[in-house]
Amino acid sequence: MAEATDVLARRCLRRYGFRIEYPVVTGGVVSELRELDESLFIPEKQARKHGFSRLPEKPGKTTAKKHRRSGHLSREEVIDMLTVLNGTPPLDGRAKDKPASPTAVERFEGKNLPRHGCRGEASEKLSAGMRLPVRGQSPGGELDAVNYVQGLRRQASERLENDHRVKKVTEQWKRCFKEKTGLSYPNPYAAARDPRWIEDDKASSEEISAAVAHTRCQLRLNYLGVVESLMAAYEKRAETQNKTDLQSVDRFFDARIKRSERMVRQAN
């Protein structure tokens, strides 16, 4: 869906004079959630070498920022392009006919802009003719549907945090980790995300020791086995209680993905 949104958004940008050859819409909530989950448990071999977070960049990986540097646009042109893409006011630049409202730019170079910019127009086109599963204001209904499911996931997480079995295994992990390192954190998430671990380019000996202990204590107590099985149970309960609405969300995204796949194939 991100690829198809990018195809449509760049077509929209061309109407306003921006011929962009690199992706302007990338990523997605699924990859963000996967990265978040993978940050909790670190294999010991990786922990010994990189601590909590320092993995070498994969060869050939190119960031959006690097793409932008190679795009032959001036700073003002990039600001204007982002304004047209997102429908938000620029910091400066040449956006024309700026309305009194500080929350949106409605026209650019004498042409009306889509209500939510080219990104919003693209999202609406991907959902055109589909029944939206959740009421809301997001263009194309995608974000509303995602937020609905994420809301159910948050509710399950809150119930999980209050489960006595999770509290017990977390206390056991805290004792194990403190015995090995002398450090105290409320849970493994907090230990892995301590800001000091990202201050230096290279993992310190203290960070490596903490990362190894972080992993060993989880394995000793089957921490993730306990937490993930209980989370699955709470999510299953939420799924059962909201079955009809979730089936509507499922059908919506199935249809959207099929349309996206066709669009990406045609563009290539």
Coordinates of C-alpha atoms in Angstrom, one line a residue:
M1 CA 0.0 0.0 0.0
A2 CA 2.9 2.4 0.7
E3 CA 4.3 1.7 -2.8
A4 CA 1.0 2.3 -4.4
T5 CA 0.4 5.5 -2.4
D6 CA 3.8 6.7 -3.5
V7 CA 3.0 6.0 -7.2
L8 CA -0.2 8.1 -6.9
A9 CA 1.3 10.8 -4.8
R10 CA 4.1 11.4 -7.3
R11 CA 1.6 11.5 -10.1
C12 CA -0.2 14.2 -8.2
L13 CA 3.0 16.1 -7.5
R14 CA 3.7 16.3 -11.3
R15 CA 0.5 18.3 -11.7
Y16 CA 2.2 21.0 -9.6
G17 CA 5.5 20.9 -11.5
F18 CA 7.4 18.4 -9.2
R19 CA 8.9 15.5 -11.1
I20 CA 10.3 13.5 -8.3
E21 CA 12.3 10.3 -9.2
Y22 CA 12.6 8.9 -5.7
P23 CA 10.0 7.6 -3.2
V24 CA 8.2 10.3 -1.2
V25 CA 6.0 7.8 0.7
T26 CA 7.8 4.9 2.4
G27 CA 7.5 2.5 5.3
G28 CA 4.3 1.7 7.1
V29 CA 2.8 0.8 10.5
V30 CA 3.5 -2.9 10.0
S31 CA 7.3 -2.5 9.6
E32 CA 7.3 -0.1 12.6
L33 CA 5.6 -2.6 14.8
R34 CA 7.9 -5.3 13.7
E35 CA 11.0 -3.2 14.5
L36 CA 9.5 -2.4 17.9
D37 CA 9.0 -6.0 18.8
E38 CA 12.4 -7.1 17.5
S39 CA 14.1 -4.5 19.8
L40 CA 13.0 -6.3 23.0
F41 CA 14.9 -9.6 22.5
I42 CA 18.5 -9.5 21.2
P43 CA 20.4 -12.8 20.5
E44 CA 23.4 -13.0 22.8
K45 CA 25.9 -13.1 19.9
Q46 CA 24.5 -9.8 18.7
A47 CA 24.4 -8.3 22.2
R48 CA 28.1 -9.2 22.7
K49 CA 29.1 -7.3 19.6
H50 CA 26.6 -4.5 19.3
G51 CA 25.0 -4.0 22.7
F52 CA 21.3 -3.1 22.5
S53 CA 21.0 -1.4 19.1
R54 CA 24.0 -1.1 16.9
L55 CA 23.6 -3.3 13.9
P56 CA 25.7 -2.6 10.8
E57 CA 23.7 -1.0 8.0
K58 CA 22.9 -3.4 5.2
P59 CA 24.8 -2.9 2.0
G60 CA 22.8 -1.0 -0.6
K61 CA 20.4 0.4 1.9
T62 CA 19.4 4.0 0.9
T63 CA 17.5 6.3 3.2
A64 CA 14.9 8.8 2.1
K65 CA 17.3 11.5 3.3
K66 CA 20.0 10.3 0.9
H67 CA 17.4 10.1 -1.9
R68 CA 16.4 13.7 -1.2
R69 CA 20.0 14.9 -1.4
S70 CA 20.3 13.4 -4.9
G71 CA 17.0 15.0 -6.1
H72 CA 18.4 18.3 -7.5
L73 CA 15.9 20.4 -5.6
S74 CA 16.8 23.5 -3.7
R75 CA 15.8 23.9 0.0
E76 CA 12.8 26.1 -1.0
E77 CA 11.7 23.6 -3.6
V78 CA 11.8 20.8 -1.1
I79 CA 9.7 22.8 1.3
D80 CA 7.2 23.6 -1.4
M81 CA 7.1 19.9 -2.5
L82 CA 6.4 18.8 1.0
T83 CA 3.7 21.4 1.3
V84 CA 2.0 20.0 -1.8
L85 CA 2.6 16.4 -0.7
N86 CA 1.2 16.8 2.8
G87 CA -1.1 19.8 2.6
T88 CA 0.6 21.5 5.5
P89 CA 1.9 25.1 5.7
P90 CA 5.6 25.6 4.7
L91 CA 8.2 27.2 6.9
D92 CA 9.0 29.4 4.0
G93 CA 9.1 29.0 0.2
R94 CA 6.8 30.0 -2.6
A95 CA 3.4 28.5 -1.7
K96 CA 0.8 30.8 -3.1
D97 CA -2.6 32.0 -1.9
K98 CA -2.0 30.9 1.7
P99 CA -5.3 31.1 3.6
A100 CA -5.7 32.8 7.0
S101 CA -5.9 29.4 8.7
P102 CA -2.5 28.2 10.0
T103 CA -3.4 24.6 9.6
A104 CA -3.6 24.1 5.8
V105 CA -2.5 25.5 2.5
E106 CA -5.3 25.4 -0.1
R107 CA -3.6 26.6 -3.2
F108 CA -0.2 26.4 -4.8
E109 CA 0.9 28.4 -7.9
G110 CA -2.7 29.3 -8.6
K111 CA -3.9 25.7 -8.5
N112 CA -6.2 24.2 -5.8
L113 CA -4.5 21.6 -3.6
P114 CA -6.2 18.3 -2.5
R115 CA -7.7 18.7 0.9
H116 CA -5.0 16.5 2.5
G117 CA -2.3 17.1 -0.1
C118 CA -1.1 14.6 -2.7
R119 CA -0.5 12.0 0.0
G120 CA -4.2 12.3 1.1
E121 CA -5.4 12.3 -2.5
A122 CA -3.5 9.1 -3.1
S123 CA -4.9 7.4 0.0
E124 CA -8.4 8.4 -1.0
K125 CA -7.9 6.9 -4.5
L126 CA -6.8 3.6 -3.1
S127 CA -10.0 3.4 -1.1
A128 CA -12.4 4.8 -3.7
G129 CA -15.7 2.9 -3.9
M130 CA -14.8 0.8 -0.8
R131 CA -16.9 0.7 2.3
L132 CA -14.9 2.3 5.1
P133 CA -14.9 0.0 8.2
V134 CA -14.4 2.8 10.8
R135 CA -15.8 6.3 11.0
G136 CA -13.2 9.0 11.1
Q137 CA -11.5 11.9 9.3
S138 CA -8.4 10.4 7.8
P139 CA -8.2 10.4 3.9
G140 CA -9.2 7.1 2.5
G141 CA -10.0 5.7 6.0
E142 CA -6.7 3.9 6.3
L143 CA -5.4 5.6 9.4
D144 CA -8.8 5.4 11.1
A145 CA -8.9 1.6 10.5
V146 CA -5.3 1.2 11.8
N147 CA -6.0 3.3 14.9
Y148 CA -9.1 1.2 15.7
V149 CA -7.0 -2.0 15.6
Q150 CA -4.2 -0.4 17.5
G151 CA -6.7 0.8 20.1
L152 CA -7.8 -2.8 20.7
R153 CA -4.1 -3.8 20.9
R154 CA -3.4 -1.0 23.5
Q155 CA -6.4 -2.2 25.6
A156 CA -5.0 -5.8 25.5
S157 CA -1.6 -4.4 26.5
E158 CA -3.1 -2.6 29.5
R159 CA -4.8 -5.8 30.7
L160 CA -1.5 -7.6 30.2
E161 CA 0.4 -5.2 32.3
N162 CA -2.0 -5.8 35.2
D163 CA -1.9 -9.6 34.9
H164 CA -0.3 -11.1 38.1
R165 CA 1.7 -13.6 36.0
V166 CA 3.3 -10.8 34.0
K167 CA 4.0 -8.9 37.2
K168 CA 5.6 -12.0 38.7
V169 CA 8.0 -12.8 35.8
T170 CA 8.9 -9.1 35.5
E171 CA 9.9 -8.9 39.1
Q172 CA 12.0 -12.1 38.6
W173 CA 13.7 -10.5 35.6
K174 CA 14.5 -7.3 37.6
R175 CA 16.2 -9.3 40.3
C176 CA 18.1 -11.4 37.8
F177 CA 19.3 -8.4 35.9
K178 CA 20.3 -6.4 39.0
E179 CA 22.3 -9.4 40.3
K180 CA 24.2 -9.6 37.1
T181 CA 24.7 -5.9 36.4
G182 CA 24.0 -3.8 39.5
L183 CA 21.5 -1.8 37.4
S184 CA 17.8 -1.4 38.1
Y185 CA 15.1 -1.1 35.5
P186 CA 11.3 -1.6 35.8
N187 CA 11.2 -4.1 32.9
P188 CA 13.3 -5.3 29.9
Y189 CA 11.7 -2.6 27.6
A190 CA 13.1 0.2 29.8
A191 CA 16.5 -1.4 30.0
A192 CA 16.8 -1.8 26.2
R193 CA 15.7 1.8 25.6
D194 CA 17.8 3.7 28.0
P195 CA 18.9 6.8 26.1
R196 CA 22.5 6.5 27.2
W197 CA 23.0 3.4 25.1
I198 CA 22.6 5.5 21.9
E199 CA 24.9 8.4 22.9
D200 CA 28.1 6.8 21.6
D201 CA 28.8 5.4 18.2
K202 CA 30.2 2.3 19.7
A203 CA 28.7 0.2 22.4
S204 CA 30.6 0.5 25.8
S205 CA 31.6 -2.5 27.9
E206 CA 28.8 -1.5 30.3
E207 CA 26.2 -1.6 27.6
I208 CA 27.5 -4.9 26.3
S209 CA 27.3 -6.5 29.7
A210 CA 23.8 -5.1 30.2
A211 CA 22.6 -6.4 26.9
V212 CA 24.0 -9.9 27.5
A213 CA 22.4 -10.0 31.0
H214 CA 19.2 -8.6 29.5
T215 CA 19.0 -11.6 27.1
R216 CA 20.2 -14.3 29.5
C217 CA 17.7 -13.3 32.2
Q218 CA 14.9 -13.4 29.7
L219 CA 15.9 -16.9 28.5
R220 CA 16.3 -18.2 32.0
L221 CA 12.8 -17.2 33.0
N222 CA 11.1 -17.8 29.6
Y223 CA 10.1 -14.1 29.9
L224 CA 8.9 -13.7 26.3
G225 CA 7.2 -17.1 26.4
V226 CA 5.0 -16.0 29.3
V227 CA 4.4 -12.5 28.1
E228 CA 3.6 -13.4 24.4
S229 CA 1.3 -16.3 25.3
L230 CA -0.7 -14.0 27.6
M231 CA -0.8 -11.2 25.1
A232 CA -2.1 -13.6 22.5
A233 CA -4.8 -14.7 24.9
Y234 CA -5.9 -11.1 25.6
E235 CA -5.8 -10.2 21.9
K236 CA -7.9 -13.3 21.1
R237 CA -10.4 -12.1 23.6
A238 CA -10.5 -8.7 22.0
E239 CA -10.9 -10.3 18.6
T240 CA -13.8 -12.4 19.7
Q241 CA -15.6 -9.4 21.3
N242 CA -15.1 -7.2 18.2
K243 CA -15.3 -9.9 15.5
T244 CA -17.8 -8.1 13.2
D245 CA -15.9 -4.8 13.1
L246 CA -12.5 -6.6 12.7
Q247 CA -13.9 -8.6 9.8
S248 CA -14.9 -5.3 8.1
V249 CA -11.3 -4.0 8.6
D250 CA -9.9 -7.2 7.2
R251 CA -12.1 -7.0 4.1
F252 CA -11.2 -3.3 3.6
F253 CA -7.4 -4.0 3.7
D254 CA -7.7 -7.1 1.5
A255 CA -9.4 -5.0 -1.1
R256 CA -7.0 -2.2 -0.7
I257 CA -3.9 -4.4 -1.0
K258 CA -5.2 -6.1 -4.2
R259 CA -5.8 -2.7 -5.7
S260 CA -2.3 -1.5 -4.6
E261 CA -0.7 -4.6 -6.1
R262 CA -2.4 -4.0 -9.5
M263 CA -1.3 -0.3 -9.4
V264 CA 2.3 -1.1 -8.6
R265 CA 2.5 -3.8 -11.3
Q266 CA 1.1 -1.3 -13.9
A267 CA 3.5 1.4 -12.8
N268 CA 6.5 -0.9 -13.2

